[in-house]
Amino acid sequence: LPAKHPVTNEELMLETLSMATADPIIGLTEAFGKDSNPEKINLGVGVYKDENGNTPVFATVRDAQKRLLEAETTKNYAPIEGTAEFSRAVQGLLFGEDHEIVRTSRGATVQSPGGTGALRIAADFVHKLFPGTRVLISEPSWANHPKVFEAAGMDVATYPYFDSARNELDFSAMLNALKGLSEGDIVLLHGCCHNPTGVDPTEEEWRQIGDVVQDRGLIPLVDFAYQGLGEGIDADGVGLRELSRPGVELFVASSFSKNFGLYNERVGALTIVGESAEAATTAMSHAKICIRTNYSNPPAQGAALVTAILEDAEQRARWENEVSGMRDRIKEMRSLFVETLKKKGIERDFSFIARQRGMFSFSGLTSDHVETLRSRYSIYVVASGRINVAGTTRDNMDHLCEAIADVLRD
Ligand code: LMR
């Protein structure tokens, strides 16, 4: 219930509050922590686990951390926007070193506390400077997307994305909806590994999205939180590159939580691409005010680690190998998942799980199924039926599939 205003003298302010709803994703981790069932499995939050069920520190990160610790001379504030070296490294990773946006300096990158922080800076920036601008998100999308934009005061609407009967992208419905939008509308697009569906447009479909964006004067905001977890660091940038056409303005919210395993360091970036280098410099000056009035300036360590690894050719190659290892394991688990569900005698066709990309599979399980998985088996899945495939292992797969077979029999 909302708090009453004004609070009377007899009543303490906080006494008027009732409990808020737990976060639909991170709230599951909290509940999981309190669950005493030794066979519990957390397939809620998008965190990578190795074959032993651990979320390891990357070897490249551990080594870079040692070097940085030895070389560190100060804990002085970082610049409001983060370091120039970090910005350069981010743009190289997003677009490629030789991309027109990089060469012409028409992109301004600010460091952010994770991908969520980048989205919030973008939302504050747009709401403050272009009040009344709407943001369109896919239906479905990451549960936190509408909340971040609404918290910044923006209006949120949706466009169709997923065909749940076929477990595929509903591309014609999506494209038609985009064609109906107005100039200056912000369209949030998932750069790769769509969260929660695991279903991305093909390169040709991205090209058509790019055409509509350009023709209609839409402004893409690309949420790029899983670069490298789909098909590869470079291959996963195909959508972003299709959108990044000369003259087009766009925003990119990127994250290093997953592809560097730097979840708790909170490191990401917001890149604002203008029509010219001057426009980018001006945009940066405003983004800095959004940051200064929110958290002042960014935490240093995560960005220093990312920069150190990306700037060193040898370390970068080692890191890309580590990302490939994660990607390969997830793909292996997808196949094993499909195979094991079949072995359990489930008639429903789950073969689509092997075709989805990134950490997540939109399983088609209902919120009732999800509830029963949790109450009967202590298996935690997001209420939408999203399963974090990156949390499955050879050891927990059999138990998971047995439980799914059981809830589907009900
Ligand atoms: C997820 O969707 O599980 C991740 O993006 C983590 C988060 O912050 O929700």
Tab-separated table of N, CA, C and O and ligand atoms in Angstrom, residues 23-26 29 43-47 116 142-144 195-196 223 225-226 255 257-258 263 266 359-360 382 386 388, ligand 1:
chain	number	residue	atom	x	y	z
A	23	ASP	N	12.045	-8.876	-5.646
A	23	ASP	CA	12.430	-8.827	-7.065
A	23	ASP	C	12.177	-10.206	-7.699
A	23	ASP	O	12.536	-11.231	-7.110
A	24	PRO	N	11.565	-10.237	-8.908
A	24	PRO	CA	11.215	-11.534	-9.496
A	24	PRO	C	12.425	-12.400	-9.861
A	24	PRO	O	12.274	-13.607	-10.055
A	25	ILE	N	13.613	-11.809	-9.939
A	25	ILE	CA	14.802	-12.611	-10.289
A	25	ILE	C	15.740	-12.723	-9.081
A	25	ILE	O	15.994	-13.825	-8.586
A	26	ILE	N	16.238	-11.590	-8.590
A	26	ILE	CA	17.187	-11.623	-7.466
A	26	ILE	C	16.476	-12.136	-6.196
A	26	ILE	O	17.098	-12.765	-5.334
A	29	THR	N	17.050	-15.727	-5.573
A	29	THR	CA	18.341	-16.075	-4.970
A	29	THR	C	18.245	-15.944	-3.449
A	29	THR	O	18.800	-16.761	-2.708
A	43	LEU	N	18.004	-21.994	-10.766
A	43	LEU	CA	18.074	-21.709	-12.206
A	43	LEU	C	17.358	-20.402	-12.494
A	43	LEU	O	16.761	-20.205	-13.546
A	44	GLY	N	17.384	-19.506	-11.506
A	44	GLY	CA	16.724	-18.217	-11.624
A	44	GLY	C	17.644	-17.182	-12.243
A	44	GLY	O	17.669	-16.992	-13.469
A	45	VAL	N	18.435	-16.533	-11.420
A	45	VAL	CA	19.261	-15.424	-11.899
A	45	VAL	C	20.263	-15.876	-12.966
A	45	VAL	O	20.784	-16.999	-12.914
A	46	GLY	N	20.524	-15.006	-13.932
A	46	GLY	CA	21.442	-15.316	-15.022
A	46	GLY	C	22.890	-15.226	-14.607
A	46	GLY	O	23.567	-14.243	-14.881
A	47	VAL	N	23.347	-16.270	-13.950
A	47	VAL	CA	24.747	-16.344	-13.525
A	47	VAL	C	25.293	-17.654	-14.063
A	47	VAL	O	24.635	-18.687	-13.966
A	116	THR	N	22.663	-2.602	-15.828
A	116	THR	CA	21.472	-1.946	-15.275
A	116	THR	C	21.751	-0.465	-15.058
A	116	THR	O	20.916	0.388	-15.357
A	142	TRP	N	13.275	-8.579	-20.232
A	142	TRP	CA	13.853	-8.736	-18.889
A	142	TRP	C	12.901	-8.056	-17.892
A	142	TRP	O	12.446	-6.926	-18.152
A	143	ALA	N	12.599	-8.728	-16.798
A	143	ALA	CA	11.595	-8.227	-15.849
A	143	ALA	C	11.945	-6.839	-15.301
A	143	ALA	O	11.057	-6.070	-14.923
A	144	ASN	N	13.227	-6.521	-15.276
A	144	ASN	CA	13.632	-5.229	-14.707
A	144	ASN	C	13.551	-4.068	-15.711
A	144	ASN	O	13.621	-2.907	-15.311
A	195	ASN	N	16.825	-11.914	-23.594
A	195	ASN	CA	16.451	-12.268	-22.224
A	195	ASN	C	14.979	-11.897	-22.037
A	195	ASN	O	14.658	-10.705	-22.085
A	196	PRO	N	14.048	-12.794	-21.860
A	196	PRO	CA	14.211	-14.184	-21.419
A	196	PRO	C	14.137	-15.269	-22.487
A	196	PRO	O	14.294	-16.437	-22.133
A	223	ASP	N	20.460	-3.228	-25.573
A	223	ASP	CA	20.917	-3.814	-24.316
A	223	ASP	C	21.797	-4.994	-24.691
A	223	ASP	O	21.326	-6.004	-25.216
A	225	ALA	N	24.082	-7.288	-23.008
A	225	ALA	CA	24.596	-7.807	-21.740
A	225	ALA	C	25.275	-9.166	-21.880
A	225	ALA	O	25.884	-9.651	-20.930
A	226	TYR	N	25.144	-9.777	-23.077
A	226	TYR	CA	25.613	-11.169	-23.206
A	226	TYR	C	26.565	-11.353	-24.394
A	226	TYR	O	26.624	-12.449	-24.963
A	255	SER	N	27.442	-4.679	-20.727
A	255	SER	CA	27.747	-5.200	-19.380
A	255	SER	C	28.948	-6.134	-19.443
A	255	SER	O	29.133	-6.842	-20.436
A	257	SER	N	29.319	-8.169	-16.683
A	257	SER	CA	28.976	-9.125	-15.616
A	257	SER	C	29.166	-10.554	-16.100
A	257	SER	O	29.805	-11.368	-15.421
A	258	LYS	N	28.621	-10.866	-17.269
A	258	LYS	CA	28.615	-12.262	-17.722
A	258	LYS	C	29.883	-12.597	-18.490
A	258	LYS	O	30.509	-13.610	-18.219
A	263	TYR	N	30.362	-10.027	-12.028
A	263	TYR	CA	29.024	-9.691	-11.514
A	263	TYR	C	29.075	-8.670	-10.370
A	263	TYR	O	28.413	-7.639	-10.425
A	266	ARG	N	30.277	-4.722	-10.588
A	266	ARG	CA	29.368	-3.757	-11.220
A	266	ARG	C	30.105	-2.919	-12.273
A	266	ARG	O	30.437	-1.757	-12.036
A	359	MET	N	22.267	-17.658	-22.173
A	359	MET	CA	22.079	-18.369	-20.915
A	359	MET	C	20.678	-18.939	-20.745
A	359	MET	O	20.486	-19.909	-20.035
A	360	PHE	N	19.692	-18.300	-21.400
A	360	PHE	CA	18.322	-18.597	-20.998
A	360	PHE	C	17.561	-19.442	-21.991
A	360	PHE	O	17.785	-19.386	-23.194
A	382	VAL	N	12.448	-18.674	-12.898
A	382	VAL	CA	11.689	-17.416	-12.931
A	382	VAL	C	10.221	-17.718	-13.305
A	382	VAL	O	9.959	-18.616	-14.114
A	386	ARG	N	11.306	-18.946	-17.455
A	386	ARG	CA	12.692	-18.798	-17.924
A	386	ARG	C	13.628	-19.644	-17.068
A	386	ARG	O	13.661	-19.514	-15.857
A	388	ASN	N	17.609	-20.754	-16.399
A	388	ASN	CA	19.004	-20.423	-16.675
A	388	ASN	C	19.756	-21.710	-16.997
A	388	ASN	O	20.189	-22.434	-16.098
B	1	LMR	C1	19.092	-11.909	-15.201
B	1	LMR	O1	18.236	-11.573	-16.021
B	1	LMR	O2	18.976	-12.905	-14.478
B	1	LMR	C2	20.344	-11.099	-15.107
B	1	LMR	O3	20.313	-10.051	-15.996
B	1	LMR	C3	20.655	-10.682	-13.734
B	1	LMR	C4	19.718	-9.647	-13.210
B	1	LMR	O4	20.209	-8.626	-12.736
B	1	LMR	O5	18.503	-9.853	-13.251
